PDB file of C-alpha atoms in Angstrom:
ATOM      1  CA  MET A 172       0.000   0.000   0.000  1.00 68.00           C
ATOM      2  CA  PRO A 173       1.643   3.294  -1.052  1.00 79.00           C
ATOM      3  CA  LYS A 174       1.833   5.635   1.931  1.00 82.00           C
ATOM      4  CA  PHE A 175       2.467   9.367   2.040  1.00 77.00           C
ATOM      5  CA  LEU A 176       3.405  11.646   4.928  1.00 80.00           C
ATOM      6  CA  ARG A 177       2.830  15.376   5.276  1.00 74.00           C
ATOM      7  CA  ILE A 178       4.459  17.286   8.110  1.00 72.00           C
ATOM      8  CA  GLY A 179       3.791  20.986   8.504  1.00 56.00           C
ATOM      9  CA  VAL A 180       1.565  23.811   9.574  1.00 47.00           C
ATOM     10  CA  LEU A 181      -1.825  23.712   7.937  1.00 41.00           C
ATOM     11  CA  GLN A 182      -2.671  27.125   6.484  1.00 40.00           C
ATOM     12  CA  SER A 183      -5.971  27.274   8.360  1.00 37.00           C
ATOM     13  CA  ASN A 184      -4.657  25.729  11.572  1.00 39.00           C
ATOM     14  CA  VAL A 185      -3.676  28.556  13.905  1.00 39.00           C
ATOM     15  CA  SER A 186      -3.656  26.291  16.933  1.00 40.00           C
ATOM     16  CA  GLY A 187      -0.882  23.878  16.149  1.00 45.00           C
ATOM     17  CA  TYR A 188       1.520  21.833  14.121  1.00 49.00           C
ATOM     18  CA  THR A 189       0.017  18.615  12.811  1.00 64.00           C
ATOM     19  CA  SER A 190       1.417  15.637  10.920  1.00 76.00           C
ATOM     20  CA  LYS A 191      -0.843  13.611   8.637  1.00 83.00           C
ATOM     21  CA  ALA A 192      -0.516  10.402   6.639  1.00 86.00           C
ATOM     22  CA  TRP A 193      -2.463   9.166   3.640  1.00 87.00           C
ATOM     23  CA  CYS A 194      -2.531   5.624   2.182  1.00 90.00           C
ATOM     24  CA  VAL A 195      -4.023   4.042  -0.943  1.00 90.00           C
ATOM     25  CA  ARG A 196      -4.427   0.371  -1.868  1.00 88.00           C
ATOM     26  CA  ARG A 197      -6.112  -1.221  -4.900  1.00 86.00           C
ATOM     27  CA  VAL A 198      -7.656  -4.690  -5.078  1.00 83.00           C
ATOM     28  CA  GLY A 199      -9.191  -5.410  -8.453  1.00 83.00           C
ATOM     29  CA  SER A 200     -11.736  -2.682  -9.214  1.00 85.00           C
ATOM     30  CA  ALA A 201     -11.867  -1.397  -5.617  1.00 84.00           C
ATOM     31  CA  VAL A 202      -9.630   1.291  -4.128  1.00 88.00           C
ATOM     32  CA  PHE A 203      -9.151   1.497  -0.360  1.00 87.00           C
ATOM     33  CA  LEU A 204      -8.150   4.839   1.185  1.00 87.00           C
ATOM     34  CA  LYS A 205      -6.946   5.564   4.709  1.00 87.00           C
ATOM     35  CA  TRP A 206      -5.884   8.882   6.236  1.00 85.00           C
ATOM     36  CA  GLY A 207      -5.513  10.682   9.548  1.00 84.00           C
ATOM     37  CA  ALA A 208      -3.268  12.453  12.067  1.00 82.00           C
ATOM     38  CA  VAL A 209       0.022  10.795  12.987  1.00 83.00           C
ATOM     39  CA  GLU A 210       2.842  11.176  15.471  1.00 80.00           C
ATOM     40  CA  VAL A 211       6.375  11.213  14.020  1.00 78.00           C
ATOM     41  CA  GLN A 212       9.295  10.250  16.231  1.00 77.00           C
ATOM     42  CA  GLY A 213      12.937  10.481  15.249  1.00 72.00           C
ATOM     43  CA  ALA A 214      14.378  11.184  11.812  1.00 68.00           C
ATOM     44  CA  GLY A 215      16.043   9.393   8.919  1.00 67.00           C
ATOM     45  CA  ASP A 216      16.200   5.595   9.100  1.00 68.00           C
ATOM     46  CA  GLY A 217      15.192   5.696  12.761  1.00 73.00           C
ATOM     47  CA  ARG A 218      11.947   7.553  12.142  1.00 77.00           C
ATOM     48  CA  ARG A 219       8.774   5.926  13.465  1.00 82.00           C
ATOM     49  CA  VAL A 220       5.227   6.931  12.534  1.00 85.00           C
ATOM     50  CA  TYR A 221       2.126   6.192  14.624  1.00 85.00           C
ATOM     51  CA  TRP A 222      -1.560   6.904  14.091  1.00 83.00           C
ATOM     52  CA  THR A 223      -2.626   9.174  16.966  1.00 78.00           C
ATOM     53  CA  ARG A 224      -6.174   7.819  16.695  1.00 77.00           C
ATOM     54  CA  LEU A 225      -8.041   5.400  14.457  1.00 78.00           C
ATOM     55  CA  PRO A 226      -7.621   6.678  10.870  1.00 81.00           C
ATOM     56  CA  GLN A 227     -10.545   7.427   8.593  1.00 83.00           C
ATOM     57  CA  GLU A 228     -11.176   4.872   5.852  1.00 83.00           C
ATOM     58  CA  LYS A 229     -13.044   4.890   2.552  1.00 84.00           C
ATOM     59  CA  THR A 230     -13.687   2.273  -0.141  1.00 84.00           C
ATOM     60  CA  VAL A 231     -14.214   3.426  -3.739  1.00 85.00           C
ATOM     61  CA  ARG A 232     -15.870   0.962  -6.135  1.00 86.00           C
ATOM     62  CA  CYS A 233     -14.655   1.855  -9.621  1.00 88.00           C
ATOM     63  CA  GLY A 234     -16.468  -0.767 -11.709  1.00 84.00           C
ATOM     64  CA  THR A 235     -13.439  -1.889 -13.719  1.00 89.00           C
ATOM     65  CA  THR A 236      -9.813  -2.600 -12.924  1.00 88.00           C
ATOM     66  CA  GLN A 237      -8.640   0.069 -15.374  1.00 90.00           C
ATOM     67  CA  ARG A 238     -10.782   2.725 -13.728  1.00 89.00           C
ATOM     68  CA  ALA A 239      -9.440   1.697 -10.342  1.00 89.00           C
ATOM     69  CA  GLN A 240      -5.862   1.971 -11.610  1.00 90.00           C
ATOM     70  CA  ASP A 241      -6.560   5.431 -13.049  1.00 91.00           C
ATOM     71  CA  TYR A 242      -8.246   6.528  -9.817  1.00 90.00           C
ATOM     72  CA  ALA A 243      -5.311   5.403  -7.665  1.00 89.00           C
ATOM     73  CA  LYS A 244      -2.770   6.996 -10.015  1.00 89.00           C
ATOM     74  CA  ALA A 245      -4.618  10.337 -10.000  1.00 88.00           C
ATOM     75  CA  ALA A 246      -5.054  10.235  -6.208  1.00 85.00           C
ATOM     76  CA  ILE A 247      -1.310   9.688  -5.698  1.00 85.00           C
ATOM     77  CA  ALA A 248      -0.460  12.536  -8.092  1.00 82.00           C
ATOM     78  CA  ARG A 249      -2.745  14.903  -6.175  1.00 78.00           C
ATOM     79  CA  ARG A 250      -1.162  14.063  -2.841  1.00 73.00           C
ATOM     80  CA  ARG A 251       2.345  14.610  -4.182  1.00 67.00           C
ATOM     81  CA  SER A 252       1.353  18.076  -5.361  1.00 64.00           C
ATOM     82  CA  HIS A 253       0.213  18.787  -1.790  1.00 67.00           C
ATOM     83  CA  ARG A 254       3.776  18.270  -0.540  1.00 71.00           C
ATOM     84  CA  TYR A 255       3.338  14.772   0.826  1.00 79.00           C
ATOM     85  CA  GLU A 256       6.517  12.705   0.883  1.00 80.00           C
ATOM     86  CA  PRO A 257       6.527   8.958   0.113  1.00 82.00           C
ATOM     87  CA  LEU A 258       6.579   6.848   3.260  1.00 83.00           C
ATOM     88  CA  ALA A 259       8.062   3.377   2.960  1.00 80.00           C
ATOM     89  CA  GLY A 260       7.704   2.074   6.494  1.00 81.00           C
ATOM     90  CA  PRO A 261       4.614   0.987   8.440  1.00 83.00           C
ATOM     91  CA  ILE A 262       2.218   3.216  10.364  1.00 85.00           C
ATOM     92  CA  ALA A 263       1.426   1.645  13.726  1.00 82.00           C
ATOM     93  CA  LEU A 264      -1.510   2.369  15.992  1.00 76.00           C
ATOM     94  CA  ARG A 265      -0.171   3.392  19.358  1.00 66.00           C
ATOM     95  CA  ARG A 266      -2.361   2.328  22.239  1.00 57.00           C
ATOM     96  CA  ARG A 267      -2.581   4.890  25.012  1.00 53.00           C
ATOM     97  CA  SER A 268      -4.621   5.063  28.150  1.00 46.00           C
ATOM     98  CA  ALA A 269      -7.274   7.775  28.185  1.00 46.00           C
ATOM     99  CA  GLU A 270      -5.506   9.439  31.097  1.00 45.00           C
ATOM    100  CA  ARG A 271      -2.134   9.559  29.349  1.00 47.00           C
ATOM    101  CA  SER A 272      -3.608  10.784  26.085  1.00 45.00           C
ATOM    102  CA  ALA A 273      -5.185  13.713  27.879  1.00 45.00           C
ATOM    103  CA  GLU A 274      -1.897  14.857  29.375  1.00 50.00           C
ATOM    104  CA  LEU A 275      -0.228  17.955  27.960  1.00 53.00           C
ATOM    105  CA  LYS A 276       3.490  18.540  28.291  1.00 64.00           C
ATOM    106  CA  GLN A 277       4.399  22.230  28.388  1.00 68.00           C
ATOM    107  CA  ALA A 278       7.660  23.454  26.898  1.00 73.00           C
ATOM    108  CA  LEU A 279       9.420  26.764  26.254  1.00 82.00           C
ATOM    109  CA  ALA A 280      11.876  26.956  23.388  1.00 86.00           C
ATOM    110  CA  THR A 281      13.304  28.953  20.543  1.00 91.00           C
ATOM    111  CA  ILE A 282      11.768  27.558  17.374  1.00 91.00           C
ATOM    112  CA  LEU A 283      13.697  27.547  14.106  1.00 93.00           C
ATOM    113  CA  ILE A 284      12.039  27.092  10.708  1.00 92.00           C
ATOM    114  CA  VAL A 285      14.211  26.495   7.627  1.00 92.00           C
ATOM    115  CA  ASP A 286      12.703  26.461   4.148  1.00 89.00           C
ATOM    116  CA  ILE A 287      14.293  26.151   0.695  1.00 90.00           C
ATOM    117  CA  VAL A 288      13.362  28.998  -1.641  1.00 90.00           C
ATOM    118  CA  ARG A 289      11.786  27.928  -4.968  1.00 88.00           C
ATOM    119  CA  SER A 290      12.366  24.255  -4.178  1.00 85.00           C
ATOM    120  CA  THR A 291       9.746  23.008  -6.656  1.00 83.00           C
ATOM    121  CA  GLU A 292      11.353  24.993  -9.461  1.00 86.00           C
ATOM    122  CA  LYS A 293      14.815  23.668  -8.600  1.00 86.00           C
ATOM    123  CA  ALA A 294      13.565  20.073  -8.335  1.00 85.00           C
ATOM    124  CA  ALA A 295      11.931  20.300 -11.770  1.00 86.00           C
ATOM    125  CA  LYS A 296      15.124  21.730 -13.266  1.00 87.00           C
ATOM    126  CA  LEU A 297      17.449  19.102 -11.765  1.00 86.00           C
ATOM    127  CA  GLY A 298      15.243  16.037 -12.128  1.00 87.00           C
ATOM    128  CA  ASP A 299      14.369  13.475  -9.474  1.00 83.00           C
ATOM    129  CA  ALA A 300      17.746  11.706  -9.260  1.00 86.00           C
ATOM    130  CA  ARG A 301      19.896  14.835  -8.931  1.00 88.00           C
ATOM    131  CA  TRP A 302      17.411  16.548  -6.631  1.00 87.00           C
ATOM    132  CA  THR A 303      17.325  13.540  -4.303  1.00 85.00           C
ATOM    133  CA  LYS A 304      21.122  13.653  -4.098  1.00 89.00           C
ATOM    134  CA  VAL A 305      21.134  17.413  -3.397  1.00 89.00           C
ATOM    135  CA  MET A 306      18.511  16.963  -0.686  1.00 88.00           C
ATOM    136  CA  GLY A 307      20.603  14.256   0.943  1.00 87.00           C
ATOM    137  CA  HIS A 308      23.542  16.671   1.181  1.00 90.00           C
ATOM    138  CA  TYR A 309      21.191  19.422   2.365  1.00 91.00           C
ATOM    139  CA  TYR A 310      19.820  17.415   5.283  1.00 89.00           C
ATOM    140  CA  ALA A 311      23.308  16.210   6.188  1.00 90.00           C
ATOM    141  CA  ALA A 312      24.510  19.827   6.373  1.00 92.00           C
ATOM    142  CA  VAL A 313      21.492  20.910   8.421  1.00 92.00           C
ATOM    143  CA  ARG A 314      21.879  18.054  10.911  1.00 91.00           C
ATOM    144  CA  LYS A 315      25.588  18.706  11.285  1.00 92.00           C
ATOM    145  CA  GLU A 316      24.907  22.298  12.318  1.00 93.00           C
ATOM    146  CA  LEU A 317      22.046  21.257  14.600  1.00 93.00           C
ATOM    147  CA  LYS A 318      24.348  18.834  16.376  1.00 92.00           C
ATOM    148  CA  SER A 319      27.109  21.409  16.826  1.00 93.00           C
ATOM    149  CA  THR A 320      24.684  23.981  18.296  1.00 93.00           C
ATOM    150  CA  ARG A 321      22.704  21.461  20.392  1.00 92.00           C
ATOM    151  CA  GLY A 322      19.515  21.953  18.448  1.00 91.00           C
ATOM    152  CA  LYS A 323      16.778  19.332  18.495  1.00 88.00           C
ATOM    153  CA  GLU A 324      15.292  18.332  15.156  1.00 86.00           C
ATOM    154  CA  VAL A 325      11.536  18.009  15.508  1.00 81.00           C
ATOM    155  CA  VAL A 326      10.363  17.246  11.986  1.00 78.00           C
ATOM    156  CA  THR A 327      11.332  17.621   8.344  1.00 76.00           C
ATOM    157  CA  THR A 328       8.746  19.041   5.956  1.00 68.00           C
ATOM    158  CA  GLY A 329       9.821  17.713   2.571  1.00 66.00           C
ATOM    159  CA  ASP A 330      12.245  20.564   1.874  1.00 76.00           C
ATOM    160  CA  GLY A 331      12.353  22.256   5.259  1.00 80.00           C
ATOM    161  CA  VAL A 332      13.259  21.597   8.863  1.00 86.00           C
ATOM    162  CA  LEU A 333      11.737  22.554  12.200  1.00 87.00           C
ATOM    163  CA  ALA A 334      14.019  22.471  15.227  1.00 89.00           C
ATOM    164  CA  THR A 335      14.036  23.781  18.782  1.00 90.00           C
ATOM    165  CA  PHE A 336      16.740  25.265  21.000  1.00 91.00           C
ATOM    166  CA  LYS A 337      16.972  25.979  24.706  1.00 89.00           C
ATOM    167  CA  ALA A 338      19.016  29.136  24.068  1.00 90.00           C
ATOM    168  CA  PRO A 339      17.969  31.684  21.395  1.00 92.00           C
ATOM    169  CA  ALA A 340      21.597  32.540  20.592  1.00 93.00           C
ATOM    170  CA  SER A 341      22.230  28.903  19.675  1.00 94.00           C
ATOM    171  CA  GLY A 342      19.279  28.983  17.301  1.00 94.00           C
ATOM    172  CA  VAL A 343      20.514  32.124  15.563  1.00 95.00           C
ATOM    173  CA  ARG A 344      24.060  30.779  15.238  1.00 94.00           C
ATOM    174  CA  CYS A 345      22.689  27.536  13.808  1.00 95.00           C
ATOM    175  CA  ALA A 346      20.566  29.445  11.288  1.00 94.00           C
ATOM    176  CA  THR A 347      23.496  31.461   9.939  1.00 94.00           C
ATOM    177  CA  ALA A 348      25.722  28.366   9.823  1.00 94.00           C
ATOM    178  CA  ILE A 349      23.107  26.413   7.833  1.00 94.00           C
ATOM    179  CA  GLN A 350      22.706  29.360   5.486  1.00 92.00           C
ATOM    180  CA  LYS A 351      26.439  29.369   4.687  1.00 91.00           C
ATOM    181  CA  ALA A 352      26.682  25.570   4.426  1.00 91.00           C
ATOM    182  CA  VAL A 353      23.899  25.126   1.851  1.00 90.00           C
ATOM    183  CA  ARG A 354      25.190  27.855  -0.463  1.00 89.00           C
ATOM    184  CA  THR A 355      27.755  25.361  -1.716  1.00 89.00           C
ATOM    185  CA  LEU A 356      24.829  23.201  -2.880  1.00 89.00           C
ATOM    186  CA  GLY A 357      23.377  26.022  -4.951  1.00 89.00           C
ATOM    187  CA  LEU A 358      20.429  26.393  -2.564  1.00 90.00           C
ATOM    188  CA  ASP A 359      18.887  29.522  -1.102  1.00 90.00           C
ATOM    189  CA  ILE A 360      17.018  29.238   2.163  1.00 92.00           C
ATOM    190  CA  ARG A 361      14.836  31.470   4.273  1.00 92.00           C
ATOM    191  CA  VAL A 362      14.896  31.115   8.047  1.00 94.00           C
ATOM    192  CA  GLY A 363      12.583  32.320  10.796  1.00 94.00           C
ATOM    193  CA  LEU A 364      12.992  32.098  14.572  1.00 94.00           C
ATOM    194  CA  HIS A 365      10.514  32.729  17.365  1.00 92.00           C
ATOM    195  CA  ALA A 366      10.585  32.025  21.096  1.00 90.00           C
ATOM    196  CA  GLY A 367       7.507  30.891  22.956  1.00 86.00           C
ATOM    197  CA  GLU A 368       5.574  28.170  24.730  1.00 82.00           C
ATOM    198  CA  TYR A 369       3.966  25.140  23.175  1.00 75.00           C
ATOM    199  CA  SER A 370       2.295  21.945  24.352  1.00 71.00           C
ATOM    200  CA  VAL A 371       2.901  18.362  23.256  1.00 64.00           C
ATOM    201  CA  SER A 372      -0.063  15.996  23.231  1.00 58.00           C
ATOM    202  CA  GLY A 373      -0.134  12.730  21.306  1.00 53.00           C
ATOM    203  CA  GLY A 374       0.961  13.406  17.731  1.00 51.00           C
ATOM    204  CA  GLU A 375       0.438  17.155  17.854  1.00 58.00           C
ATOM    205  CA  MET A 376       2.701  19.995  18.914  1.00 63.00           C
ATOM    206  CA  VAL A 377       0.132  22.581  19.848  1.00 66.00           C
ATOM    207  CA  GLY A 378       0.765  26.265  20.319  1.00 73.00           C
ATOM    208  CA  LEU A 379       0.688  29.587  18.560  1.00 77.00           C
ATOM    209  CA  ALA A 380       4.500  29.712  18.809  1.00 82.00           C
ATOM    210  CA  PHE A 381       4.888  27.235  15.932  1.00 82.00           C
ATOM    211  CA  HIS A 382       2.499  29.182  13.766  1.00 82.00           C
ATOM    212  CA  ILE A 383       4.296  32.459  14.488  1.00 86.00           C
ATOM    213  CA  GLY A 384       7.690  30.895  13.699  1.00 87.00           C
ATOM    214  CA  THR A 385       6.407  29.684  10.341  1.00 87.00           C
ATOM    215  CA  ARG A 386       4.948  33.090   9.510  1.00 89.00           C
ATOM    216  CA  VAL A 387       8.217  34.799  10.465  1.00 92.00           C
ATOM    217  CA  ALA A 388      10.086  32.498   8.067  1.00 91.00           C
ATOM    218  CA  ALA A 389       7.564  33.278   5.319  1.00 90.00           C
ATOM    219  CA  LYS A 390       8.446  36.990   5.616  1.00 92.00           C
ATOM    220  CA  ALA A 391      12.134  36.302   4.963  1.00 91.00           C
ATOM    221  CA  ARG A 392      13.629  36.659   1.514  1.00 92.00           C
ATOM    222  CA  ALA A 393      16.198  34.290   0.037  1.00 91.00           C
ATOM    223  CA  GLY A 394      19.319  34.346   2.191  1.00 89.00           C
ATOM    224  CA  GLU A 395      17.664  36.135   5.120  1.00 92.00           C
ATOM    225  CA  VAL A 396      17.368  35.066   8.743  1.00 94.00           C
ATOM    226  CA  LEU A 397      14.512  36.859  10.501  1.00 94.00           C
ATOM    227  CA  VAL A 398      13.673  36.707  14.193  1.00 94.00           C
ATOM    228  CA  SER A 399      10.646  37.881  16.115  1.00 92.00           C
ATOM    229  CA  SER A 400      10.868  40.542  18.818  1.00 91.00           C
ATOM    230  CA  ALA A 401      10.514  37.711  21.375  1.00 90.00           C
ATOM    231  CA  VAL A 402      13.888  36.310  20.253  1.00 92.00           C
ATOM    232  CA  LYS A 403      15.514  39.744  20.036  1.00 90.00           C
ATOM    233  CA  ASP A 404      14.405  40.665  23.574  1.00 89.00           C
ATOM    234  CA  LEU A 405      15.952  37.487  24.978  1.00 88.00           C
ATOM    235  CA  MET A 406      19.305  38.380  23.372  1.00 87.00           C
ATOM    236  CA  ALA A 407      19.812  41.866  24.782  1.00 80.00           C
ATOM    237  CA  GLN A 408      23.324  40.975  26.005  1.00 80.00           C
ATOM    238  CA  SER A 409      24.338  39.066  22.873  1.00 83.00           C
ATOM    239  CA  GLU A 410      27.018  40.228  20.429  1.00 87.00           C
ATOM    240  CA  ILE A 411      24.861  39.124  17.490  1.00 90.00           C
ATOM    241  CA  ARG A 412      23.734  42.183  15.516  1.00 91.00           C
ATOM    242  CA  PHE A 413      20.186  42.746  14.286  1.00 92.00           C
ATOM    243  CA  ARG A 414      18.613  45.264  11.934  1.00 92.00           C
ATOM    244  CA  ASP A 415      15.024  46.408  12.380  1.00 92.00           C
ATOM    245  CA  HIS A 416      12.874  44.837   9.663  1.00 92.00           C
ATOM    246  CA  GLY A 417       9.715  46.732  10.540  1.00 90.00           C
ATOM    247  CA  VAL A 418       6.333  45.819  11.997  1.00 91.00           C
ATOM    248  CA  HIS A 419       4.382  43.106  10.187  1.00 90.00           C
ATOM    249  CA  GLN A 420       0.968  41.535  10.288  1.00 85.00           C
ATOM    250  CA  LEU A 421       1.560  37.783  10.315  1.00 85.00           C
ATOM    251  CA  LYS A 422      -1.205  35.883   8.550  1.00 81.00           C
ATOM    252  CA  GLY A 423      -3.580  34.256  11.004  1.00 76.00           C
ATOM    253  CA  VAL A 424      -1.704  35.648  14.025  1.00 76.00           C
ATOM    254  CA  PRO A 425      -3.212  38.200  16.428  1.00 73.00           C
ATOM    255  CA  GLU A 426      -1.666  41.681  16.613  1.00 79.00           C
ATOM    256  CA  ARG A 427       1.330  42.967  14.667  1.00 85.00           C
ATOM    257  CA  TRP A 428       4.891  41.794  15.233  1.00 87.00           C
ATOM    258  CA  ARG A 429       8.192  43.630  14.924  1.00 91.00           C
ATOM    259  CA  LEU A 430      10.779  41.529  13.086  1.00 93.00           C
ATOM    260  CA  PHE A 431      14.564  41.825  12.965  1.00 94.00           C
ATOM    261  CA  ARG A 432      17.084  40.654  10.372  1.00 94.00           C
ATOM    262  CA  VAL A 433      20.260  38.960  11.560  1.00 92.00           C
ATOM    263  CA  GLU A 434      23.306  40.828  10.278  1.00 88.00           C
ATOM    264  CA  ASP A 435      26.430  38.975   9.099  1.00 72.00           C
TER     265      ASP A 435
END
């Protein structure tokens, strides 16, 4: 059964950061679909994916085998265009007690969002084989810098990375180091950082902080590292230099936020 995984902030989801999986299987003229929220643990070969609750299921009777094949092919193409990544491994159903599932773990961190600029255009230009190789080098470079600055990788989003840091200065240093490292690959990235609280419950990282971090990154141009005023205020004694980037309305976020650009 082909499986696809999407990790990222839903445009209409102000409340949190949700991972979803989608599966398709064909038997004769019938197509079986399954989808729902998932929890992603780890990264790379050690990544594990769990359904956070029973997934939704649907059976489509297509009448003929050919129609079923066409339906499945079109469904897969649509999901790929929605930035799902192929998922080779299994999706397990994690059994939790009702009491444990209801628990929320609170955390405070500096959140880093890295995104490749014009990634779809570059992938189309290079072709699947070359792009896969470039992405392998890209993630290796990102993880090297995360390790050296004690950042914690939370999820990858197809062509981006979300990570957290205990110290905002570490997050900023990691962002600038990643920016320099990926230039050798011919890639331009935009980076956003925000500091705030979030909650972890089941497969969801819930909190406006993730949404704000993503919106900060979206305001950055190619080669820029932008931080929110929350990050800047926590670094009053730091030697890192910032330039005022003005006050912005972040889509879906209450109030207006002053952003700052990290200076080389």
